Amino acid sequence: MTQQVPLLINGELVQSASDNLIPVTNPATQEVIAQVPCATEAEVERAIDAAKEAFESWKEVSIGDRARLMLRYQHLLKEHHDELAEIISQETGKTFEDAKGDVWRGIEVVEHACNIASLSMGETVENVARKIDCYSITQPLGVCVGITPFNFPAMIPLWMFPMAIACGNTFVLKPSEQDPLTPMRLAELFKEAGAPDGLLQIVHGGKEVVDQLLTHKDTPAISFVGSVAVGEHIYRTGTDHMKRVQAFAGAKNHMVVMPDAQKNQVVNNIAGASVGAAGQRCMAISVAVFVGEAREWIPEVRDALAKVRPGAWNDPEAGYGPQINPQARQRILNFIQEGKDAGANCILDGSDCVVEGYPDGNWVGPTMFRDVTTDMSIYQEEIFGPVLIALEVDTLEEAIALINANPYGNGTSMFTASGAAARKFQHEIKVGQVGINVPVPVPLPMFSFTGWRKSFYGDQHAYGKQAVKFYTETKTVTARWFEDDIDTGVNTTINLK
């Protein structure tokens, strides 16, 4: 019998009363490995109530004890690293090595949360006026919510709830219904690390569950990672209900290739960054902009892509796995056909990809287009698959203008041997995350994940110092202690004396 994924409410695994069940399938075989319920309205309410009740005691726990919980948790995550990676591979189709990276990048954020005492320090100024001191402190918000996508079922939940809980909040997680087994295992390990009941709740479901979390009076902060359309809905609905929201949305990431770059590095890095994780990551390089004579390397990039072979998670020779579901695969195939119909030159076509032994897998082979114009759908839309577009310009200035004209601003990179060109690029480009001779510039957790423009809705970004600001409120205290009972008279102004 296929297992039904439980909810997590107040520390207990709860079988949902819902009869609305969504199949969780292995994308390489279409085998149904679990069923995930759409939680009922009453179950979501119970989860929020449990988190609200737990907050009252958790906010009083010392910051040192919160940090020690995170220390125990990161230790357990490392112990179970490969187990978690195998779960990811089974429900997303990722290769084992790619899945291990998913887990590790999440662990790094938990390690950062262990520094919560230093990260939460306020500011103090003595004698802002005579014998009056002013200082700021940070305090938690309450019940925070995370809504996460399918493509990183370990990393992105670990971006959210460890930082929120380390700040003194409690958390309700609504993971993707396409791969809920990994977040459930993360929660089990969190409880094993000693997390009190009620700190972390998990509810499953679709739009109805999300909207209930977005509009509930007791959820002051919402974190979301996903598509542009859903990100806009999350941001507008959340802010309309007076919540603080961080919504990470779509991307169209460009890599600029200068003719003075190291060719072998360019070829290998473009190939890996464009089709890695089957192109299903918001920081994938989907557009390569070849400047001047660098356009002569396009055939070599195509040849490198052609050598990358998709395959099953346990195939050590596989470069990447399948798309998450048949609908995602068909969407990519539709874009490939639209590119051909629009007159783009498809110099490598992965539409008919077949993986031996897995005839039902959601496979798309590496695909590359040349002679693309910026009004084509394959350039304008986020394809979210192993499809690379090659554009050609004459100057660095043209490349910068091209990228800045694109509505997205998640990530970009540049390969060059010129420090001056790199300095110009990183200064003038209107993108939040920039790589210089680094293809996928996802920052480590001491910094923050800083998408710009249409790639992000909100003010404070994920992890790093900005996460602490997002998950806390600042209180400023102005204090004076009288030494003598001296009559200074009535002061009717706002001046401090």
Short mmCIF file of C-alpha atoms in Angstrom, two decimals:
data_model
loop_
_atom_site.label_atom_id
_atom_site.label_comp_id
_atom_site.label_asym_id
_atom_site.label_seq_id
_atom_site.Cartn_x
_atom_site.Cartn_y
_atom_site.Cartn_z
CA MET A 1 0.00 0.00 0.00
CA THR A 2 1.34 3.46 -0.94
CA GLN A 3 2.25 5.51 2.11
CA GLN A 4 0.33 8.68 2.89
CA VAL A 5 2.60 11.51 3.92
CA PRO A 6 1.56 12.82 7.36
CA LEU A 7 1.27 16.36 8.62
CA LEU A 8 3.40 17.54 11.52
CA ILE A 9 1.36 19.37 14.16
CA ASN A 10 2.61 20.16 17.65
CA GLY A 11 5.37 17.58 17.43
CA GLU A 12 3.09 14.74 16.31
CA LEU A 13 2.81 13.06 12.92
CA VAL A 14 -0.86 13.39 12.01
CA GLN A 15 -2.74 11.54 9.29
CA SER A 16 -4.83 14.14 7.51
CA ALA A 17 -8.58 13.71 7.35
CA SER A 18 -8.53 15.04 3.79
CA ASP A 19 -9.54 12.75 0.94
CA ASN A 20 -7.82 15.06 -1.57
CA LEU A 21 -4.60 13.15 -2.16
CA ILE A 22 -1.85 14.07 -4.64
CA PRO A 23 0.47 11.32 -5.93
CA VAL A 24 4.21 11.74 -5.38
CA THR A 25 6.00 10.07 -8.30
CA ASN A 26 9.54 9.11 -9.18
CA PRO A 27 10.22 11.29 -12.26
CA ALA A 28 12.43 8.65 -13.86
CA THR A 29 9.83 5.87 -13.72
CA GLN A 30 6.43 7.47 -12.93
CA GLU A 31 6.16 5.05 -10.00
CA VAL A 32 3.91 6.44 -7.27
CA ILE A 33 6.03 6.40 -4.13
CA ALA A 34 3.65 8.25 -1.80
CA GLN A 35 0.45 10.25 -1.58
CA VAL A 36 0.39 13.70 -0.05
CA PRO A 37 -2.84 15.13 1.39
CA CYS A 38 -4.17 18.65 0.95
CA ALA A 39 -4.61 19.61 4.59
CA THR A 40 -8.06 20.67 5.69
CA GLU A 41 -8.78 24.19 6.86
CA ALA A 42 -9.14 22.91 10.43
CA GLU A 43 -5.77 21.14 10.26
CA VAL A 44 -4.01 24.29 9.06
CA GLU A 45 -5.69 26.19 11.88
CA ARG A 46 -4.45 23.62 14.40
CA ALA A 47 -0.92 23.95 13.07
CA ILE A 48 -0.96 27.73 13.39
CA ASP A 49 -2.48 27.53 16.88
CA ALA A 50 0.21 25.06 17.99
CA ALA A 51 2.95 27.32 16.63
CA LYS A 52 1.39 30.35 18.30
CA GLU A 53 1.24 28.58 21.66
CA ALA A 54 4.82 27.31 21.37
CA PHE A 55 6.03 30.82 20.55
CA GLU A 56 5.05 32.12 23.97
CA SER A 57 7.61 29.88 25.67
CA TRP A 58 10.21 29.66 22.89
CA LYS A 59 10.70 33.42 22.68
CA GLU A 60 11.86 33.35 26.32
CA VAL A 61 14.47 30.63 25.71
CA SER A 62 18.01 31.97 25.94
CA ILE A 63 19.78 32.74 22.71
CA GLY A 64 22.54 30.34 23.74
CA ASP A 65 20.08 27.46 24.03
CA ARG A 66 18.65 28.33 20.61
CA ALA A 67 22.16 28.25 19.14
CA ARG A 68 22.90 24.90 20.80
CA LEU A 69 19.74 23.43 19.22
CA MET A 70 21.10 24.45 15.82
CA LEU A 71 24.48 22.95 16.65
CA ARG A 72 22.86 19.61 17.43
CA TYR A 73 20.71 19.85 14.31
CA GLN A 74 23.59 20.52 11.92
CA HIS A 75 25.42 17.55 13.43
CA LEU A 76 22.46 15.25 12.74
CA LEU A 77 22.04 16.60 9.21
CA LYS A 78 25.67 15.75 8.50
CA GLU A 79 25.24 12.26 9.93
CA HIS A 80 22.22 11.68 7.68
CA HIS A 81 23.58 13.57 4.69
CA ASP A 82 23.61 10.67 2.22
CA GLU A 83 20.28 9.31 3.45
CA LEU A 84 18.66 12.69 2.79
CA ALA A 85 20.31 12.85 -0.65
CA GLU A 86 18.89 9.46 -1.59
CA ILE A 87 15.37 10.57 -0.58
CA ILE A 88 15.80 13.66 -2.75
CA SER A 89 16.96 11.55 -5.68
CA GLN A 90 13.96 9.24 -5.41
CA GLU A 91 11.35 11.99 -5.39
CA THR A 92 12.99 14.58 -7.67
CA GLY A 93 15.12 12.41 -9.97
CA LYS A 94 18.29 14.37 -9.17
CA THR A 95 21.59 12.58 -9.56
CA PHE A 96 23.02 11.49 -6.24
CA GLU A 97 25.90 13.98 -6.39
CA ASP A 98 23.53 16.83 -7.20
CA ALA A 99 21.22 15.79 -4.35
CA LYS A 100 24.15 15.76 -1.94
CA GLY A 101 24.87 19.35 -2.94
CA ASP A 102 21.23 20.23 -2.19
CA VAL A 103 21.63 18.89 1.35
CA TRP A 104 25.03 20.45 1.96
CA ARG A 105 24.04 23.96 0.93
CA GLY A 106 21.18 23.72 3.42
CA ILE A 107 23.51 22.50 6.16
CA GLU A 108 25.66 25.58 5.61
CA VAL A 109 22.71 27.81 6.50
CA VAL A 110 22.06 25.82 9.69
CA GLU A 111 25.72 26.29 10.58
CA HIS A 112 25.24 30.01 10.08
CA ALA A 113 22.19 29.94 12.37
CA CYS A 114 24.49 28.65 15.12
CA ASN A 115 25.95 32.19 15.13
CA ILE A 116 22.60 33.68 16.08
CA ALA A 117 23.92 35.43 19.21
CA SER A 118 26.38 37.50 17.18
CA LEU A 119 23.92 38.02 14.33
CA SER A 120 21.24 39.36 16.70
CA MET A 121 23.33 41.99 18.42
CA GLY A 122 21.81 45.44 18.56
CA GLU A 123 23.49 48.84 18.80
CA THR A 124 24.21 51.13 21.72
CA VAL A 125 25.14 54.81 22.00
CA GLU A 126 25.98 56.23 25.41
CA ASN A 127 25.10 59.85 26.26
CA VAL A 128 22.87 60.66 23.31
CA ALA A 129 21.94 63.47 25.67
CA ARG A 130 23.28 64.22 29.14
CA LYS A 131 23.10 60.94 31.12
CA ILE A 132 20.71 59.43 28.56
CA ASP A 133 21.64 56.25 26.68
CA CYS A 134 19.99 54.77 23.59
CA TYR A 135 20.16 51.18 22.43
CA SER A 136 18.36 48.82 20.06
CA ILE A 137 17.38 45.20 20.58
CA THR A 138 15.89 42.60 18.25
CA GLN A 139 12.83 40.56 19.17
CA PRO A 140 11.05 37.73 17.29
CA LEU A 141 7.85 38.22 15.33
CA GLY A 142 5.78 35.12 16.15
CA VAL A 143 4.55 32.44 13.73
CA CYS A 144 6.49 32.61 10.46
CA VAL A 145 5.52 30.74 7.27
CA GLY A 146 7.61 29.17 4.52
CA ILE A 147 6.29 28.07 1.12
CA THR A 148 8.95 26.14 -0.78
CA PRO A 149 9.37 24.78 -4.35
CA PHE A 150 10.18 21.32 -5.67
CA ASN A 151 13.65 21.94 -7.05
CA PHE A 152 15.58 22.09 -3.75
CA PRO A 153 13.52 20.19 -1.17
CA ALA A 154 16.32 20.27 1.45
CA MET A 155 18.19 23.48 0.81
CA ILE A 156 15.32 25.94 0.57
CA PRO A 157 13.39 24.79 3.67
CA LEU A 158 16.75 24.99 5.47
CA TRP A 159 17.12 28.57 4.22
CA MET A 160 13.99 29.38 6.17
CA PHE A 161 12.98 27.60 9.35
CA PRO A 162 16.40 27.30 11.08
CA MET A 163 17.03 31.05 10.81
CA ALA A 164 13.47 31.93 11.82
CA ILE A 165 13.50 29.59 14.83
CA ALA A 166 17.00 30.63 15.90
CA CYS A 167 15.67 34.20 16.00
CA GLY A 168 13.02 33.07 18.53
CA ASN A 169 10.07 32.49 16.20
CA THR A 170 8.05 29.36 15.49
CA PHE A 171 7.42 28.14 11.95
CA VAL A 172 4.81 26.61 9.65
CA LEU A 173 6.28 25.02 6.52
CA LYS A 174 4.22 24.28 3.41
CA PRO A 175 6.61 22.30 1.18
CA SER A 176 6.05 21.42 -2.44
CA GLU A 177 3.48 18.68 -2.84
CA GLN A 178 5.76 17.15 -5.52
CA ASP A 179 8.54 16.13 -3.10
CA PRO A 180 7.35 16.29 0.54
CA LEU A 181 9.35 13.32 1.85
CA THR A 182 12.59 15.26 2.19
CA PRO A 183 11.10 18.10 4.30
CA MET A 184 9.38 15.53 6.51
CA ARG A 185 12.70 13.84 7.18
CA LEU A 186 14.28 17.22 7.92
CA ALA A 187 11.55 17.78 10.50
CA GLU A 188 12.10 14.36 12.09
CA LEU A 189 15.79 15.12 12.52
CA PHE A 190 14.96 18.54 13.96
CA LYS A 191 12.81 16.89 16.61
CA GLU A 192 15.58 14.37 17.27
CA ALA A 193 17.96 17.29 17.82
CA GLY A 194 15.78 18.33 20.75
CA ALA A 195 13.41 20.86 19.20
CA PRO A 196 10.41 21.36 21.53
CA ASP A 197 6.99 20.40 20.21
CA GLY A 198 5.33 23.16 18.23
CA LEU A 199 8.44 24.93 16.97
CA LEU A 200 8.06 23.49 13.47
CA GLN A 201 4.77 22.50 11.84
CA ILE A 202 4.37 21.01 8.36
CA VAL A 203 1.14 21.21 6.37
CA HIS A 204 0.68 20.03 2.79
CA GLY A 205 -1.55 21.19 -0.02
CA GLY A 206 -2.10 23.61 -2.85
CA LYS A 207 -3.44 27.12 -3.33
CA GLU A 208 -6.16 26.85 -0.69
CA VAL A 209 -3.65 25.99 2.02
CA VAL A 210 -1.28 28.72 0.85
CA ASP A 211 -4.01 31.35 0.85
CA GLN A 212 -5.09 30.36 4.36
CA LEU A 213 -1.52 30.83 5.57
CA LEU A 214 -1.20 34.13 3.68
CA THR A 215 -4.34 35.68 5.10
CA HIS A 216 -4.29 34.33 8.65
CA LYS A 217 -4.14 36.99 11.35
CA ASP A 218 -1.43 35.12 13.30
CA THR A 219 1.22 34.70 10.57
CA PRO A 220 3.19 37.97 10.41
CA ALA A 221 5.98 36.86 8.04
CA ILE A 222 5.89 34.87 4.78
CA SER A 223 8.89 33.42 2.90
CA PHE A 224 8.36 32.05 -0.61
CA VAL A 225 10.50 30.64 -3.43
CA GLY A 226 8.89 29.75 -6.75
CA SER A 227 7.61 31.11 -10.05
CA VAL A 228 6.95 34.73 -11.01
CA ALA A 229 3.19 34.38 -11.21
CA VAL A 230 2.90 32.72 -7.82
CA GLY A 231 5.48 35.08 -6.34
CA GLU A 232 3.42 38.10 -7.35
CA HIS A 233 0.32 36.52 -5.79
CA ILE A 234 2.18 35.70 -2.58
CA TYR A 235 3.59 39.20 -2.28
CA ARG A 236 0.39 41.07 -3.05
CA THR A 237 -1.83 38.89 -0.90
CA GLY A 238 0.58 38.86 2.01
CA THR A 239 1.26 42.59 2.00
CA ASP A 240 -2.45 43.33 1.54
CA HIS A 241 -2.86 41.52 4.86
CA MET A 242 -0.17 43.64 6.51
CA LYS A 243 2.54 40.95 6.53
CA ARG A 244 6.21 41.22 5.72
CA VAL A 245 6.97 39.08 2.66
CA GLN A 246 10.07 37.85 0.87
CA ALA A 247 9.13 36.23 -2.45
CA PHE A 248 11.85 34.85 -4.70
CA ALA A 249 10.49 34.49 -8.22
CA GLY A 250 11.74 33.80 -11.75
CA ALA A 251 15.04 34.31 -13.51
CA LYS A 252 16.76 34.56 -16.87
CA ASN A 253 20.43 34.41 -16.00
CA HIS A 254 23.09 35.53 -18.49
CA MET A 255 26.76 34.61 -18.68
CA VAL A 256 28.96 37.11 -20.54
CA VAL A 257 31.95 35.57 -22.33
CA MET A 258 34.80 37.92 -23.19
CA PRO A 259 37.33 36.95 -25.88
CA ASP A 260 40.20 37.16 -23.37
CA ALA A 261 38.66 34.50 -21.10
CA GLN A 262 40.17 31.04 -20.72
CA LYS A 263 38.32 29.06 -23.37
CA ASN A 264 38.34 25.66 -21.69
CA GLN A 265 36.98 27.16 -18.48
CA VAL A 266 34.24 28.94 -20.41
CA VAL A 267 33.17 25.84 -22.33
CA ASN A 268 33.05 23.57 -19.29
CA ASN A 269 31.39 26.11 -17.02
CA ILE A 270 28.66 27.04 -19.51
CA ALA A 271 27.85 23.39 -20.10
CA GLY A 272 27.59 22.60 -16.39
CA ALA A 273 25.73 25.75 -15.39
CA SER A 274 23.12 25.49 -18.14
CA VAL A 275 22.05 21.85 -17.85
CA GLY A 276 23.01 20.99 -14.26
CA ALA A 277 20.02 19.86 -12.17
CA ALA A 278 18.20 19.46 -15.52
CA GLY A 279 18.10 23.25 -15.71
CA GLN A 280 15.63 23.25 -12.82
CA ARG A 281 17.28 25.89 -10.68
CA CYS A 282 16.67 29.61 -10.50
CA MET A 283 20.38 30.34 -10.82
CA ALA A 284 20.94 28.22 -13.94
CA ILE A 285 22.69 29.96 -16.83
CA SER A 286 20.14 29.99 -19.63
CA VAL A 287 21.68 32.68 -21.85
CA ALA A 288 25.34 32.88 -22.90
CA VAL A 289 26.36 36.24 -24.37
CA PHE A 290 29.47 35.90 -26.53
CA VAL A 291 31.35 39.16 -27.04
CA GLY A 292 33.37 39.79 -30.20
CA GLU A 293 35.68 36.95 -31.21
CA ALA A 294 34.37 34.77 -28.37
CA ARG A 295 31.49 33.85 -30.70
CA GLU A 296 33.92 31.47 -32.41
CA TRP A 297 33.66 29.21 -29.32
CA ILE A 298 29.94 28.53 -29.77
CA PRO A 299 30.47 25.25 -31.68
CA GLU A 300 32.74 23.98 -28.90
CA VAL A 301 30.12 24.83 -26.28
CA ARG A 302 27.57 22.90 -28.33
CA ASP A 303 29.91 19.91 -28.56
CA ALA A 304 30.48 19.98 -24.77
CA LEU A 305 26.74 20.06 -24.14
CA ALA A 306 26.19 17.17 -26.52
CA LYS A 307 28.45 15.01 -24.35
CA VAL A 308 26.33 15.57 -21.21
CA ARG A 309 24.02 12.62 -20.77
CA PRO A 310 20.92 12.61 -18.56
CA GLY A 311 20.20 9.48 -16.55
CA ALA A 312 18.94 7.86 -13.39
CA TRP A 313 19.96 9.10 -9.94
CA ASN A 314 22.29 6.16 -9.26
CA ASP A 315 24.06 6.29 -12.63
CA PRO A 316 27.52 7.78 -11.90
CA GLU A 317 27.90 8.80 -15.54
CA ALA A 318 24.67 10.79 -15.66
CA GLY A 319 25.06 14.55 -15.86
CA TYR A 320 21.57 15.29 -14.64
CA GLY A 321 18.19 13.67 -14.06
CA PRO A 322 14.67 14.00 -15.47
CA GLN A 323 12.26 16.90 -15.28
CA ILE A 324 10.07 16.85 -12.19
CA ASN A 325 6.88 15.77 -14.00
CA PRO A 326 5.49 15.16 -17.52
CA GLN A 327 3.89 18.61 -17.59
CA ALA A 328 7.24 20.30 -16.97
CA ARG A 329 8.81 18.21 -19.73
CA GLN A 330 6.06 19.10 -22.19
CA ARG A 331 6.36 22.79 -21.32
CA ILE A 332 10.07 22.68 -22.22
CA LEU A 333 9.37 20.81 -25.47
CA ASN A 334 6.79 23.45 -26.36
CA PHE A 335 9.37 26.21 -25.86
CA ILE A 336 11.88 24.34 -28.04
CA GLN A 337 9.31 24.08 -30.81
CA GLU A 338 8.37 27.75 -30.42
CA GLY A 339 12.03 28.67 -30.84
CA LYS A 340 12.28 26.67 -34.04
CA ASP A 341 9.02 28.12 -35.36
CA ALA A 342 10.25 31.66 -34.62
CA GLY A 343 13.34 31.11 -36.76
CA ALA A 344 15.98 30.43 -34.12
CA ASN A 345 18.69 27.99 -35.15
CA CYS A 346 18.50 24.89 -32.95
CA ILE A 347 22.10 23.69 -33.15
CA LEU A 348 21.55 20.95 -30.53
CA ASP A 349 18.12 19.38 -30.04
CA GLY A 350 17.32 17.23 -27.00
CA SER A 351 13.60 16.91 -27.67
CA ASP A 352 13.73 13.20 -28.47
CA CYS A 353 15.98 12.21 -25.58
CA VAL A 354 15.70 8.56 -24.50
CA VAL A 355 17.40 6.98 -21.48
CA GLU A 356 17.89 3.23 -21.76
CA GLY A 357 15.94 1.30 -19.14
CA TYR A 358 13.73 4.29 -18.24
CA PRO A 359 11.26 4.67 -21.11
CA ASP A 360 8.71 6.55 -18.98
CA GLY A 361 11.11 9.15 -17.55
CA ASN A 362 10.60 12.88 -18.04
CA TRP A 363 13.74 13.26 -20.13
CA VAL A 364 14.90 16.29 -22.09
CA GLY A 365 18.37 16.26 -23.58
CA PRO A 366 20.75 19.23 -23.71
CA THR A 367 19.45 21.78 -26.19
CA MET A 368 21.10 24.89 -27.62
CA PHE A 369 19.87 27.72 -29.84
CA ARG A 370 21.71 30.28 -31.92
CA ASP A 371 20.39 33.26 -33.92
CA VAL A 372 17.89 34.16 -31.20
CA THR A 373 16.28 37.59 -30.94
CA THR A 374 15.13 39.11 -27.68
CA ASP A 375 11.48 39.17 -28.74
CA MET A 376 11.33 35.35 -28.98
CA SER A 377 9.56 33.44 -26.22
CA ILE A 378 12.60 31.25 -25.62
CA TYR A 379 14.48 34.39 -24.57
CA GLN A 380 11.71 36.20 -22.76
CA GLU A 381 10.42 33.32 -20.64
CA GLU A 382 12.11 31.23 -17.97
CA ILE A 383 12.20 27.77 -19.59
CA PHE A 384 13.45 25.98 -16.44
CA GLY A 385 15.03 23.17 -18.40
CA PRO A 386 18.35 22.15 -20.04
CA VAL A 387 18.10 24.75 -22.82
CA LEU A 388 20.90 27.24 -23.56
CA ILE A 389 20.52 30.31 -25.76
CA ALA A 390 23.61 31.80 -27.41
CA LEU A 391 23.53 35.52 -28.17
CA GLU A 392 26.29 37.45 -29.92
CA VAL A 393 27.30 41.10 -29.39
CA ASP A 394 30.29 43.19 -30.40
CA THR A 395 31.13 44.94 -27.12
CA LEU A 396 30.91 44.61 -23.36
CA GLU A 397 28.70 47.72 -23.31
CA GLU A 398 26.18 45.94 -25.54
CA ALA A 399 26.22 42.89 -23.27
CA ILE A 400 25.57 45.01 -20.18
CA ALA A 401 22.74 46.89 -21.90
CA LEU A 402 21.19 43.60 -23.03
CA ILE A 403 21.17 42.15 -19.52
CA ASN A 404 19.92 45.36 -17.91
CA ALA A 405 17.03 45.47 -20.37
CA ASN A 406 15.86 42.03 -19.25
CA PRO A 407 13.18 42.24 -16.54
CA TYR A 408 14.85 39.63 -14.31
CA GLY A 409 17.78 40.26 -12.01
CA ASN A 410 18.53 37.07 -10.13
CA GLY A 411 22.07 36.14 -11.18
CA THR A 412 24.64 36.81 -13.85
CA SER A 413 28.27 35.95 -14.47
CA MET A 414 31.18 37.05 -16.57
CA PHE A 415 34.27 35.19 -17.75
CA THR A 416 37.26 37.39 -18.51
CA ALA A 417 40.96 37.88 -17.79
CA SER A 418 40.54 41.65 -17.47
CA GLY A 419 40.13 43.17 -14.03
CA ALA A 420 38.98 46.43 -15.59
CA ALA A 421 36.25 44.71 -17.60
CA ALA A 422 35.14 42.75 -14.55
CA ARG A 423 35.03 45.92 -12.44
CA LYS A 424 32.94 47.70 -15.07
CA PHE A 425 30.57 44.73 -15.34
CA GLN A 426 29.97 44.24 -11.62
CA HIS A 427 29.46 47.98 -11.12
CA GLU A 428 27.07 48.65 -14.00
CA ILE A 429 25.03 45.45 -14.09
CA LYS A 430 21.55 45.64 -12.52
CA VAL A 431 21.50 42.11 -11.13
CA GLY A 432 21.62 41.08 -7.50
CA GLN A 433 24.15 38.24 -7.66
CA VAL A 434 27.23 38.55 -9.84
CA GLY A 435 29.91 35.98 -10.60
CA ILE A 436 33.34 36.83 -11.96
CA ASN A 437 34.74 33.65 -13.51
CA VAL A 438 32.16 31.83 -11.37
CA PRO A 439 29.19 30.45 -13.35
CA VAL A 440 26.53 30.08 -10.62
CA PRO A 441 27.18 32.82 -8.03
CA VAL A 442 25.00 31.58 -5.17
CA PRO A 443 26.44 33.29 -2.08
CA LEU A 444 27.45 31.42 1.06
CA PRO A 445 25.24 31.97 4.13
CA MET A 446 27.32 34.74 5.71
CA PHE A 447 25.99 36.83 2.83
CA SER A 448 22.38 36.85 1.59
CA PHE A 449 20.66 35.53 -1.54
CA THR A 450 20.00 38.85 -3.24
CA GLY A 451 17.92 38.67 -6.41
CA TRP A 452 16.76 42.00 -7.87
CA ARG A 453 13.94 43.38 -9.97
CA LYS A 454 11.34 40.86 -11.18
CA SER A 455 13.27 38.02 -9.54
CA PHE A 456 12.37 39.20 -6.03
CA TYR A 457 9.47 40.88 -4.26
CA GLY A 458 10.15 42.26 -0.80
CA ASP A 459 12.79 44.12 1.16
CA GLN A 460 14.98 41.68 3.11
CA HIS A 461 16.48 38.62 1.43
CA ALA A 462 17.09 35.02 2.49
CA TYR A 463 19.71 33.89 5.01
CA GLY A 464 22.70 35.95 6.14
CA LYS A 465 22.19 39.15 8.14
CA GLN A 466 19.16 40.11 6.09
CA ALA A 467 17.32 37.00 7.29
CA VAL A 468 17.77 38.10 10.91
CA LYS A 469 16.29 41.49 10.03
CA PHE A 470 13.42 39.80 8.21
CA TYR A 471 12.56 37.44 11.08
CA THR A 472 12.87 40.02 13.88
CA GLU A 473 11.55 43.41 14.85
CA THR A 474 13.83 46.15 16.18
CA LYS A 475 13.00 47.88 19.44
CA THR A 476 14.84 51.06 20.41
CA VAL A 477 15.14 51.99 24.07
CA THR A 478 16.02 55.47 25.34
CA ALA A 479 16.87 55.36 29.06
CA ARG A 480 17.83 57.72 31.85
CA TRP A 481 18.44 56.92 35.52
CA PHE A 482 18.18 59.79 38.00
CA GLU A 483 20.97 60.06 40.53
CA ASP A 484 19.39 62.87 42.61
CA ASP A 485 15.87 64.13 43.09
CA ILE A 486 16.50 67.51 41.45
CA ASP A 487 13.69 69.66 40.10
CA THR A 488 14.64 70.44 36.49
CA GLY A 489 11.28 71.92 35.59
CA VAL A 490 8.74 70.92 32.96
CA ASN A 491 10.09 70.27 29.43
CA THR A 492 7.37 70.70 26.78
CA THR A 493 9.67 70.16 23.76
CA ILE A 494 11.01 66.97 22.19
CA ASN A 495 14.58 67.91 23.03
CA LEU A 496 16.47 65.55 25.34
CA LYS A 497 18.34 67.45 28.04
#
